[in-house]
Coordinates of C-alpha atoms in Angstrom, one line a residue:
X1 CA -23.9 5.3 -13.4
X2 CA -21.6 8.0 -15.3
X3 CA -18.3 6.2 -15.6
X4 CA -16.9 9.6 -16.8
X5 CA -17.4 11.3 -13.5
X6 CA -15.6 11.5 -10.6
X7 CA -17.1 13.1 -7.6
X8 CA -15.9 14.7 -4.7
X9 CA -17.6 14.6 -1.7
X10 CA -16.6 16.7 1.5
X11 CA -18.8 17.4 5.0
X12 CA -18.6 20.7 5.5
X13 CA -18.5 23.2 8.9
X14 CA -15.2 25.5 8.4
X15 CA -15.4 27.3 5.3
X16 CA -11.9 28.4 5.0
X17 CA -10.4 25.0 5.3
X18 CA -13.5 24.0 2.5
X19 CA -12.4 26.6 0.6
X20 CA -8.7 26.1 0.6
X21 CA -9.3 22.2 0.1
X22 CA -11.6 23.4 -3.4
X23 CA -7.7 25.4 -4.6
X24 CA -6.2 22.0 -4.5
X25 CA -9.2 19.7 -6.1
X26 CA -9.7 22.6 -8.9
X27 CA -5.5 22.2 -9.2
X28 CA -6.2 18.8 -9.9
X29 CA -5.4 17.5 -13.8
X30 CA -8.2 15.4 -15.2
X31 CA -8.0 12.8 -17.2
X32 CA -8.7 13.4 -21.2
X33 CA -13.0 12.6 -21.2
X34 CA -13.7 12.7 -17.5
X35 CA -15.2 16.0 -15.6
X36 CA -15.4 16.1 -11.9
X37 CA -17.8 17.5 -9.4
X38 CA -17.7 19.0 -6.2
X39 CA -20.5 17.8 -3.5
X40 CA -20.5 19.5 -0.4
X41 CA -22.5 18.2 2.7
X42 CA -23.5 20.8 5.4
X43 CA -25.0 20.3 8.9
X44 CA -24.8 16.9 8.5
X45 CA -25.7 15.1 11.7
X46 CA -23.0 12.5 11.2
X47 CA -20.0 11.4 9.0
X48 CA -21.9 8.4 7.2
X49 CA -25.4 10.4 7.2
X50 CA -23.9 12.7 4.9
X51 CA -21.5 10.9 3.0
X52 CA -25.0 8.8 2.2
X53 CA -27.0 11.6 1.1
X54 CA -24.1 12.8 -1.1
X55 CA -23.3 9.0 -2.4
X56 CA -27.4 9.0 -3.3
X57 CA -27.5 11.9 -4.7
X58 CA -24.7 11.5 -7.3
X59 CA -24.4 9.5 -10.8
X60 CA -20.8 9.5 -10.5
X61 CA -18.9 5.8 -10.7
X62 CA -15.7 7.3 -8.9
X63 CA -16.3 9.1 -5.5
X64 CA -13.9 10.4 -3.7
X65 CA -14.9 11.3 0.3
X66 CA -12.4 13.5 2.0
X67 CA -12.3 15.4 5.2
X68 CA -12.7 19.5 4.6
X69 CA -8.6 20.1 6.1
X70 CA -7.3 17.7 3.2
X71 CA -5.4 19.0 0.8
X72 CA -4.9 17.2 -2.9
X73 CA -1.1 17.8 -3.6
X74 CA -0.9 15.3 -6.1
X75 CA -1.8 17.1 -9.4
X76 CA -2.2 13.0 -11.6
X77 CA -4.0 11.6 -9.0
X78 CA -6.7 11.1 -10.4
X79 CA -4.7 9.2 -13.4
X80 CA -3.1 7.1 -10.8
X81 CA -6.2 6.6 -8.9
X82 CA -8.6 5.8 -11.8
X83 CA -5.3 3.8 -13.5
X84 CA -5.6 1.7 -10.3
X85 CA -9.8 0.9 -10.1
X86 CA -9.4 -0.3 -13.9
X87 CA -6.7 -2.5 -13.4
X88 CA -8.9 -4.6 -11.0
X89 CA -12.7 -4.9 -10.0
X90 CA -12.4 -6.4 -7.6
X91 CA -10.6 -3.2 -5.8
X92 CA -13.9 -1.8 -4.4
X93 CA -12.2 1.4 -2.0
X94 CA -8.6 3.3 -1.6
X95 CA -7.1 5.1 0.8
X96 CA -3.9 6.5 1.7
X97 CA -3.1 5.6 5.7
X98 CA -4.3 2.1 6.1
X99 CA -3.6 -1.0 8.4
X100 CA -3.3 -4.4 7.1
X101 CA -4.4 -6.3 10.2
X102 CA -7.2 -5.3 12.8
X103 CA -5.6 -4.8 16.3
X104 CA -7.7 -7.2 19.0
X105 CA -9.1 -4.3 20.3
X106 CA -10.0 -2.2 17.9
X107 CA -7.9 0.7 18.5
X108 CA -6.9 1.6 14.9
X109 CA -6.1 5.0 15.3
X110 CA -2.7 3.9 17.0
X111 CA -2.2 1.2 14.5
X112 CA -1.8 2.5 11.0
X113 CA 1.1 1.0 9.0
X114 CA 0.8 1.1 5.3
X115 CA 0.9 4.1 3.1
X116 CA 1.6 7.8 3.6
X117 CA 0.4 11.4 4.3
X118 CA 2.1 14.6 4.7
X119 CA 0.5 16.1 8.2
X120 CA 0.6 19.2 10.5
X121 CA -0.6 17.3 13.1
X122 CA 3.4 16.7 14.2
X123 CA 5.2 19.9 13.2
X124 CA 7.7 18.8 9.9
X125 CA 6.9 15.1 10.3
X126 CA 5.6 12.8 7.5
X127 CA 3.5 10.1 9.1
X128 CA 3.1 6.5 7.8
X129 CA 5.0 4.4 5.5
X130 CA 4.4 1.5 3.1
X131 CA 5.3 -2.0 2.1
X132 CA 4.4 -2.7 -1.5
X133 CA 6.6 -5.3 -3.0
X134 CA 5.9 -5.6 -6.4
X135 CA 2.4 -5.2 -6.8
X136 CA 0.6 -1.4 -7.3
X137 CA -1.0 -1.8 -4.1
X138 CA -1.5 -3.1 -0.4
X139 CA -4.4 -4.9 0.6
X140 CA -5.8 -3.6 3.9
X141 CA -8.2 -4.0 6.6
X142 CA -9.2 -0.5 7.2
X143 CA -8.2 3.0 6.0
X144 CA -8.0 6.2 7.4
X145 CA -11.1 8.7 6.4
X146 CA -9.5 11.2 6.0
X147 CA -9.0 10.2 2.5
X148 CA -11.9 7.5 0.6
X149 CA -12.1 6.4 -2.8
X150 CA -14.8 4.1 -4.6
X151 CA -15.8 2.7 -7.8
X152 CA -18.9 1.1 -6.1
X153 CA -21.7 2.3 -4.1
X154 CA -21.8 0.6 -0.7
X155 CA -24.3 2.5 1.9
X156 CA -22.7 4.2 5.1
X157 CA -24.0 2.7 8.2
X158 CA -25.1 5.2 9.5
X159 CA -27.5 3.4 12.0
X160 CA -24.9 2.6 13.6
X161 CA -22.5 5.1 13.7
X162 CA -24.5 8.1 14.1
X163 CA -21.5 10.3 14.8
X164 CA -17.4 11.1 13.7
X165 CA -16.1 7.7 14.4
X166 CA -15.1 4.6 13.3
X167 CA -17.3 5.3 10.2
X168 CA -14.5 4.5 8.1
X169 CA -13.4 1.3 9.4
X170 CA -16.9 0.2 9.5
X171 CA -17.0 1.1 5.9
X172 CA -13.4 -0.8 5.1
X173 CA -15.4 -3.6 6.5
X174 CA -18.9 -3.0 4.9
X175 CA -16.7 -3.5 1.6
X176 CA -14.5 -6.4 2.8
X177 CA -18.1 -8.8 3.7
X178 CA -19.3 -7.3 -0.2
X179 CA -16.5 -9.5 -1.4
X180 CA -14.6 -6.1 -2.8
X181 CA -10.6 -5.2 -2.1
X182 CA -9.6 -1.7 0.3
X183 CA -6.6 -1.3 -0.8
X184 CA -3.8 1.4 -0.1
X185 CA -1.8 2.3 -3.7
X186 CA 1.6 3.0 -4.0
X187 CA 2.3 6.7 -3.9
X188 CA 4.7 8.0 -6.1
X189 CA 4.4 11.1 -4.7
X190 CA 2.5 12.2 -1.5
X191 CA -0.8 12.4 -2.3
X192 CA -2.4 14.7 0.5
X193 CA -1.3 16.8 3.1
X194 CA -3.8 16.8 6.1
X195 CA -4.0 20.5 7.3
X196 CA -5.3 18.7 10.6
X197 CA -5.6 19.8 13.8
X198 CA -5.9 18.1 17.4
X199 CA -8.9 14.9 17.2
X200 CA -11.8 14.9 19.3
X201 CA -11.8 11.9 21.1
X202 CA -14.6 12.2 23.0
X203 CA -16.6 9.4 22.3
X204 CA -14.0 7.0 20.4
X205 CA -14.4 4.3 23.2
X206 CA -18.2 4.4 22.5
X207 CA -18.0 3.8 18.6
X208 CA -14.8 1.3 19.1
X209 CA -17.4 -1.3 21.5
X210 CA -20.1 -0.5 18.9
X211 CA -17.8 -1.5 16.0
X212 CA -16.5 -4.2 17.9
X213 CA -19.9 -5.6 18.6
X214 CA -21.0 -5.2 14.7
X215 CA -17.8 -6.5 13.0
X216 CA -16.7 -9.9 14.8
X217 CA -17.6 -11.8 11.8
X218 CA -14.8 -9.9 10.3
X219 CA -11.8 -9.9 12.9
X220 CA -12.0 -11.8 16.0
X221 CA -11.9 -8.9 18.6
X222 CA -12.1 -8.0 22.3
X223 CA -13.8 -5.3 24.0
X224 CA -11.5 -4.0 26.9
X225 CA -12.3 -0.8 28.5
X226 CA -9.1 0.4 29.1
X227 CA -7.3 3.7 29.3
X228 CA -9.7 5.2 26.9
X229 CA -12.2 5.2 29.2
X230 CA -11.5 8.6 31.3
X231 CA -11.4 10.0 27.9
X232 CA -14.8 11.7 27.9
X233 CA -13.7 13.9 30.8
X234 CA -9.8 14.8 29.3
X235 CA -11.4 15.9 25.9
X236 CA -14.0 18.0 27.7
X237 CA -11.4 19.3 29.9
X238 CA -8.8 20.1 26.9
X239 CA -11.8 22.0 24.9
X240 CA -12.8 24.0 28.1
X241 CA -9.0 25.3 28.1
X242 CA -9.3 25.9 24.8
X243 CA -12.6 28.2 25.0
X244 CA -11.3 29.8 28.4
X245 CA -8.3 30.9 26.1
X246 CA -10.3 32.5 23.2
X247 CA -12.3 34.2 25.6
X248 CA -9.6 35.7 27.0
X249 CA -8.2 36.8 23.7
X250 CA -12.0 38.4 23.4
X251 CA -11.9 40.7 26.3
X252 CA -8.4 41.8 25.3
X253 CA -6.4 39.8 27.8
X254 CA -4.0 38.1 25.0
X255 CA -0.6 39.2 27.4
X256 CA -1.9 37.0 30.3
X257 CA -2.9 34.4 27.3
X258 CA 1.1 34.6 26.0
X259 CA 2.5 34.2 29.8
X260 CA 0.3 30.9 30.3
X261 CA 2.5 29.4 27.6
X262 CA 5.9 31.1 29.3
X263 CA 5.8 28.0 31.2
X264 CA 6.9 25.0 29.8
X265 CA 4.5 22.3 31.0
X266 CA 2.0 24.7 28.9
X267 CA 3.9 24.5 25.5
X268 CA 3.1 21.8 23.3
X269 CA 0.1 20.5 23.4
X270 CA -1.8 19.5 20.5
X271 CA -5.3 21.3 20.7
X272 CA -4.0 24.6 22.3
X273 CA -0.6 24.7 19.2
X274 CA -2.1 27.2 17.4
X275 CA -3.1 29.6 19.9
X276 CA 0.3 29.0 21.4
X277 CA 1.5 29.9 18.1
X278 CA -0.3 33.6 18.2
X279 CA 1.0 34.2 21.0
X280 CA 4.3 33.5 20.0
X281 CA 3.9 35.7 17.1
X282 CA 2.2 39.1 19.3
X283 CA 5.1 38.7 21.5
X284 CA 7.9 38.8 19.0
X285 CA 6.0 41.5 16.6
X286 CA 4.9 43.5 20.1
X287 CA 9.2 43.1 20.7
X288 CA 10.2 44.3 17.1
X289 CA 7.9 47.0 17.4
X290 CA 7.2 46.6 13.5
X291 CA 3.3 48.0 12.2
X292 CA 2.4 45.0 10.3
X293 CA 0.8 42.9 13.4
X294 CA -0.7 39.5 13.7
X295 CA -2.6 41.1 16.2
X296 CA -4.1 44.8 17.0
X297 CA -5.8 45.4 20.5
X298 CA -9.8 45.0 20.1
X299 CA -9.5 42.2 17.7
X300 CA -11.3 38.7 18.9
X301 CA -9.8 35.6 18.3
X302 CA -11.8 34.4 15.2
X303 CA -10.3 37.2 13.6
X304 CA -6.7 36.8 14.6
X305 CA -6.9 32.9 14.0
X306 CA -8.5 33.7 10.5
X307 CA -5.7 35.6 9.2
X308 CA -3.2 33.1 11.1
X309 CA -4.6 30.4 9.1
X310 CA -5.1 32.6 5.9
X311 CA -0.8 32.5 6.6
X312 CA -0.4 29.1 6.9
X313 CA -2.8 27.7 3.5
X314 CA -0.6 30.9 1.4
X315 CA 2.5 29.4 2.6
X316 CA 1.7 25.7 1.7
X317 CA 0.6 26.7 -1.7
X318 CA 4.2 28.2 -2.5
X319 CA 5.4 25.4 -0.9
X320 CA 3.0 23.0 -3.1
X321 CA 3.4 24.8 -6.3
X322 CA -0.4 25.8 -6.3
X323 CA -1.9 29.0 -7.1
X324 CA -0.3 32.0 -8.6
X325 CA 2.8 32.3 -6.8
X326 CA 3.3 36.2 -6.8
X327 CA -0.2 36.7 -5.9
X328 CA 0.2 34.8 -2.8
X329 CA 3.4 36.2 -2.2
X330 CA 2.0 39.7 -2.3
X331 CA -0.4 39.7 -0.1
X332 CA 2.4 37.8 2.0
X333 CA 4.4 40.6 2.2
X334 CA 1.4 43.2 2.5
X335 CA -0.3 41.6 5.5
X336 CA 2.4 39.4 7.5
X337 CA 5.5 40.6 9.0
X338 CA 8.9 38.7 8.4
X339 CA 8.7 37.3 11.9
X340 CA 5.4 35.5 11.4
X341 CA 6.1 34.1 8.8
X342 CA 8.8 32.3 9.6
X343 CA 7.4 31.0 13.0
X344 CA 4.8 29.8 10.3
X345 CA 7.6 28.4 8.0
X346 CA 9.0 26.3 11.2
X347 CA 5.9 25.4 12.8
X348 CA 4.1 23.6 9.6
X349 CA 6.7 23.5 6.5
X350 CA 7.2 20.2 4.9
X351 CA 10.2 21.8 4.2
X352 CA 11.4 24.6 5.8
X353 CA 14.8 25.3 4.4
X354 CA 13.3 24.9 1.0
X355 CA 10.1 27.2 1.3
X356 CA 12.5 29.7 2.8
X357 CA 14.7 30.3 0.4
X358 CA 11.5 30.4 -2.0
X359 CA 10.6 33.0 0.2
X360 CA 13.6 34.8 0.4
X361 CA 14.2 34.7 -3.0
X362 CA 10.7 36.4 -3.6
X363 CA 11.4 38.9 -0.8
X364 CA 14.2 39.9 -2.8
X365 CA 12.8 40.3 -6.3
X366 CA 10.4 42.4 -5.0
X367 CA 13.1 45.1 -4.1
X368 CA 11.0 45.7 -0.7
X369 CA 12.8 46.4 3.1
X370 CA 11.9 43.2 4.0
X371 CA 14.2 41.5 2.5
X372 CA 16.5 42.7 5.0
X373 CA 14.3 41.5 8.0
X374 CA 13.7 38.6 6.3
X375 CA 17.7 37.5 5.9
X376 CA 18.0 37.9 9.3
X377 CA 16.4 34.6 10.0
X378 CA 18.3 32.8 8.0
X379 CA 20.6 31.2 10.8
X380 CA 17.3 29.5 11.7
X381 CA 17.4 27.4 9.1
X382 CA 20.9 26.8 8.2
X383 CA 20.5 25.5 11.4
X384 CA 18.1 22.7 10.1
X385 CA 20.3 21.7 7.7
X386 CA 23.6 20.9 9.7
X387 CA 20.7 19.3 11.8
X388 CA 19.3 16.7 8.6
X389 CA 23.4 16.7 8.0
X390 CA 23.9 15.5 11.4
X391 CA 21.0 12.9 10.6
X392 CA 22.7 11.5 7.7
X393 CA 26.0 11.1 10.0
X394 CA 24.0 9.2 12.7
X395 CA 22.2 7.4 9.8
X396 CA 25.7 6.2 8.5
X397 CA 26.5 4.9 11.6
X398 CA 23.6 2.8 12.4
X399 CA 23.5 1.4 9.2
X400 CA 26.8 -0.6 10.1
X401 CA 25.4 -1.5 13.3
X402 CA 21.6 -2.9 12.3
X403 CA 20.7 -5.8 14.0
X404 CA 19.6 -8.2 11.4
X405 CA 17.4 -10.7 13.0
X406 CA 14.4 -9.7 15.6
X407 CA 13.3 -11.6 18.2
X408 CA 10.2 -10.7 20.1
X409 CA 9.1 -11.9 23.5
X410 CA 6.5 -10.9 26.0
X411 CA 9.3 -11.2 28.6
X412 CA 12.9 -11.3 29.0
X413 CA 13.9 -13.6 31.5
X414 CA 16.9 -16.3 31.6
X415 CA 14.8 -19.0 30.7
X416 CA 13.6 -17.1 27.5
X417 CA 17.0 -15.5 26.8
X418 CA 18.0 -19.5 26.6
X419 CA 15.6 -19.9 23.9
X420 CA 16.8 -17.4 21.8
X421 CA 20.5 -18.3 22.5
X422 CA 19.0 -21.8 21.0
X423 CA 18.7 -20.2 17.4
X424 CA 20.2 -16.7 17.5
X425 CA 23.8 -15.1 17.7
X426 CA 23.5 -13.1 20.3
X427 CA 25.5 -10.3 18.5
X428 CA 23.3 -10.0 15.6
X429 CA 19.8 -9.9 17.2
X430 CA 17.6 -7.3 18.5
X431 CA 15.2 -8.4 21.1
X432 CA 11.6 -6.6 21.3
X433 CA 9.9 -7.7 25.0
X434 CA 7.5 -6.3 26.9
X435 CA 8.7 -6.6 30.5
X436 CA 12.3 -7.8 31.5
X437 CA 12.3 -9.8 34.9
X438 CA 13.5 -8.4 37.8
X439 CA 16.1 -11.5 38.1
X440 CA 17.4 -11.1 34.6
X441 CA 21.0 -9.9 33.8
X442 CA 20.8 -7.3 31.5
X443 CA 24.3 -7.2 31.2
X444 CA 24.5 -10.9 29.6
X445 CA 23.0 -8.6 26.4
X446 CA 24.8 -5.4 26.0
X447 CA 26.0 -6.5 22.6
X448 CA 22.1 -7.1 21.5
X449 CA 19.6 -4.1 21.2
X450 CA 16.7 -4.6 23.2
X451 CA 13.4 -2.4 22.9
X452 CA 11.2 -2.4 25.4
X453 CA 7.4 -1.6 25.1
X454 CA 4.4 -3.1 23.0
X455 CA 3.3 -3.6 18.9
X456 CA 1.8 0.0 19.2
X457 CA 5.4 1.8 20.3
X458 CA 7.1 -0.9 17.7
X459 CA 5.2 0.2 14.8
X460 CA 5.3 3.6 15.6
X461 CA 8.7 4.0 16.7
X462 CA 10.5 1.8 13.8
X463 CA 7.9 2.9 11.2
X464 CA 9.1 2.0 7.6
X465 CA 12.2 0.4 9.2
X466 CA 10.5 -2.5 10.9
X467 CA 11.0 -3.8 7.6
X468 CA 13.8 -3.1 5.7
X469 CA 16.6 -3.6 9.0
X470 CA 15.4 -7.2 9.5
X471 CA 16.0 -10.1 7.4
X472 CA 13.9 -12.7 9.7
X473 CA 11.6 -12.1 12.8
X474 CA 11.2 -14.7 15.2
X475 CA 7.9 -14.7 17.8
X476 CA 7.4 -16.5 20.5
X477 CA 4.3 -17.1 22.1
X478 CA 0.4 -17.6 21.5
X479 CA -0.2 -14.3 23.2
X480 CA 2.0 -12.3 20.4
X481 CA -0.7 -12.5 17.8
X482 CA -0.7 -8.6 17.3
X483 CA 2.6 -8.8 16.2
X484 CA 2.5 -11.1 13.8
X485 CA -0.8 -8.7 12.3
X486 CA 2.2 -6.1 11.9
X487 CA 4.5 -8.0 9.2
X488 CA 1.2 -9.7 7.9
X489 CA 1.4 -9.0 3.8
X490 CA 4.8 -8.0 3.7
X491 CA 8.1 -9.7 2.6
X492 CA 9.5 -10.0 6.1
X493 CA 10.2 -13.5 6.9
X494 CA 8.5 -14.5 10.1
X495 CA 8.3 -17.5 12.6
X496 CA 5.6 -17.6 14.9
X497 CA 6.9 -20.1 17.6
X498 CA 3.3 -21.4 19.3
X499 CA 1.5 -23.7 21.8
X500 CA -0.8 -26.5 21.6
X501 CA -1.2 -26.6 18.1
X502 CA -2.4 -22.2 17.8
X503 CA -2.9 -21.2 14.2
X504 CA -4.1 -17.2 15.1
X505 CA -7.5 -15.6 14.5
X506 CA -6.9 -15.3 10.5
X507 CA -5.3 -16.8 7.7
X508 CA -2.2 -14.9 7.8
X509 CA 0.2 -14.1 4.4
X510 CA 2.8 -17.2 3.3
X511 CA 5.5 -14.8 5.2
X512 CA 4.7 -16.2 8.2
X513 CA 5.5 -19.9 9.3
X514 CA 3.3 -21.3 12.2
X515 CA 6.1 -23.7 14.2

């Protein structure tokens, strides 16, 4: 085993996203002895098959296993991350999205909660957040593949998951029964931006029962088949739309594409956004009347979404500092008009105000008419920032008004709302329930926040403020268990108010008091 080597393995079948992902891993700085290699794994017939061949075929002590759309933005870190492996042996993976707790069912996708990632999957929206304390780290149950680092060699399973899921939890756990940490470091900086596009679902229910059925030993889980199981048919259905789209685009019908998405119970949806996109971009170029087109009659769809996404990666390398800066500006300015680029800018900046004024700035220097055009859009995103200043105004205001004690119940009826009377001011507590009985005054409350809905819409919806607005959580109930999996390794002070003598599933972290 070279302990000088660091090895980056990536399945392969886009080659512009492979591509663009190799600008960011050949950005990278290595550390002063080390040398890295690049390992890429073609027609593989599944996730672990490949990332097995690869692991065999490589000397390398560190391996890092990433999906093809991430992108490396984080020029030390591989500092950081090798920093990390020696500070501990026992730290046998890394990640950067990760959940500290499994959910009962297995449905980790909707449960991450510690650490963080920059992704286009929500336009402008950073997705994740972390709880660290004072330690370098979290320790975690599972972590997100997009993103996998190791400094041992533990085989894939790939008997078992002979496909594109759940072959990174089962490998969280395949570490977790070697005796070995996955662990989610502190990021001092974001560390990847995932260039991702809508998921293909299509046979996560499968993979979830057949992790479910492998992994008990580590997590005491339930199979329920629930609402995931019409999924087969919506996937199928949502990549039919798609193809009937392109085709469309092929024979030249793009203006009946462009009025589907006129309507607004079109507009939005995930795995059609960036068709929707080109659309929106022909029919503002096609208004303007300018020459330098997105799209030209003739032209089929891998074409026009080639140089769409050719847009998007030169954008986020201004944005990320990557590349040479006026190269990518000028073809920029050669091949894009001023209007696509800015419904670019919107659609998938991390920052739009900033990257525009980058732009503008650039669009200027080069003494060329579109600077004009360019300035014109500037409105757009002034507009964004009396929006983040209206943010800070509302933040302000809610920080005098947090609510500095949460209670959660399953529901909220009068005999419950006695029991929280019993150790709660009613003025300071939020209350998190599941259901509110018919019979129950809501009024009696109004001081109180309550939030309706389950530990899924909690963690989402609160993200890294679940646990820096509360200074104690109160649970009641045996049946809350996946709640108390949501402050488990953190510093939130939490009482689990139980039955019959109920400890949980797991040993959870000395935050949480069993009463």
């Amino acid at each position: 085993m070279n302990e000088k080597e660091i090895a980056f393995i990536i399945c392969v079948n886009d080659e512009n996203e492979f591509k663009e992902a190799l600008n960011y891993i050949d950005a990278l700085n290595v550390p002063e002895g080390y040398h890295t290699d690049v390992i890429a794994v073609r027609e593989a017939p599944s996730m672990a098959a490949g990332y097995n061949a690869a692991m065999q075929s490589s000397n390398a002590k560190y391996k890092i296993y990433i999906h093809q759309d991430v992108f490396l933005i984080y020029k030390d870190l591989l500092k950081d991350l090798i920093f990390l492996f020696r500070s501990d042996e026992q730290i046998g993976m890394a990640g950067v999205l990760g959940c500290r707790a499994l959910p009962g069912n297995a449905h980790v996708i909707a449960r991450w909660d510690t650490g963080k990632v920059i992704s286009n999957g929500i336009p402008n929206h950073t997705n994740g957040y972390e709880k660290i304390g004072e330690k370098q780290y979290s320790d975690v149950m599972a972590i997100d593949g997009m993103f996998m680092a190791t400094q041992y060699d533990i085989p894939w399973r790939e008997d078992i998951f002979d496909g594109w899921d759940f072959y990174d939890i089962s490998q969280s756990c395949e570490f977790i029964r070697a005796g070995k940490k996955v662990v989610v470091p502190w990021q001092r900086e974001y560390w990847t931006m995932h260039d991702n596009r809508a998921s293909n679902l299509k046979f996560y229910d499968l993979y979830r029962k057949k992790f479910i059925e492998n992994y008990h030993d580590i997590c005491q889980m339930k199979w329920e088949k629930n609402n995931f199981a019409a999924q087969e048919e919506y996937e199928a259905v949502k990549q039919e739309t798609r193809q009937i789209l392109m085709n469309m685009i092929d024979a030249g019908k793009i203006d009946q594409v462009c009025e589907i998405f006129t309507k607004t119970e079109n507009q939005g949806h995930l795995v059609l956004r960036e068709i929707e996109l080109i659309c929106k971009i022909y029919m503002g170029e096609k208004k303007m009347g300018g020459q330098t087109c997105l799209y030209h009659p003739g032209m089929l769809f891998q074409d026009v979404y080639s140089d769409f996404l050719q847009l998007r990666h030169l954008l986020q390398r201004i944005e990320f500092g990557y590349g040479d800066v006026e190269l990518n500006f000028k073809e920029i300015e050669q091949k894009y008009s001023t209007y696509a680029v800015s419904v670019v800018i919107i659609a998938f900046a991390h920052n739009a105000k900033m990257l525009y004024q980058r732009l503008l700035e650039l669009y200027k220097n080069s003494c060329n008419i579109k600077y004009g055009e360019f300035l014109k859009y500037q409105k757009i995103f002034e507009t964004e920032s009396h929006w983040e200043q209206g943010l800070e105004i509302v933040k302000d205001v809610n920080e005098l008004q947090i609510k500095r004690k949460l209670v959660i119940i399953s529901e909220l009826t009068n005999e419950t709302w006695k029991s929280v009377l019993k150790i709660h001011d009613k003025e300071d507590t939020c209350i998190m329930t599941e259901s509110i009985d018919k019979n129950f005054d809501i009024g009696i409350v109004q001081q109180a926040m309550v939030l309706t809905g389950n530990a899924v819409k909690l963690v989402w919806q609160k993200q890294e403020k679940l646990y820096n607005d509360y200074c104690k959580v109160d649970i009641f109930g045996n049946d809350l268990e996946e709640y108390i999996k949501i402050f488990h390794n953190t510093s939130v002070p939490v009482v689990w108010h139980v039955k019959n003598g109920y400890h949980g599933t797991i040993t959870y972290s000395n935050n949480i008091t069993v009463v």
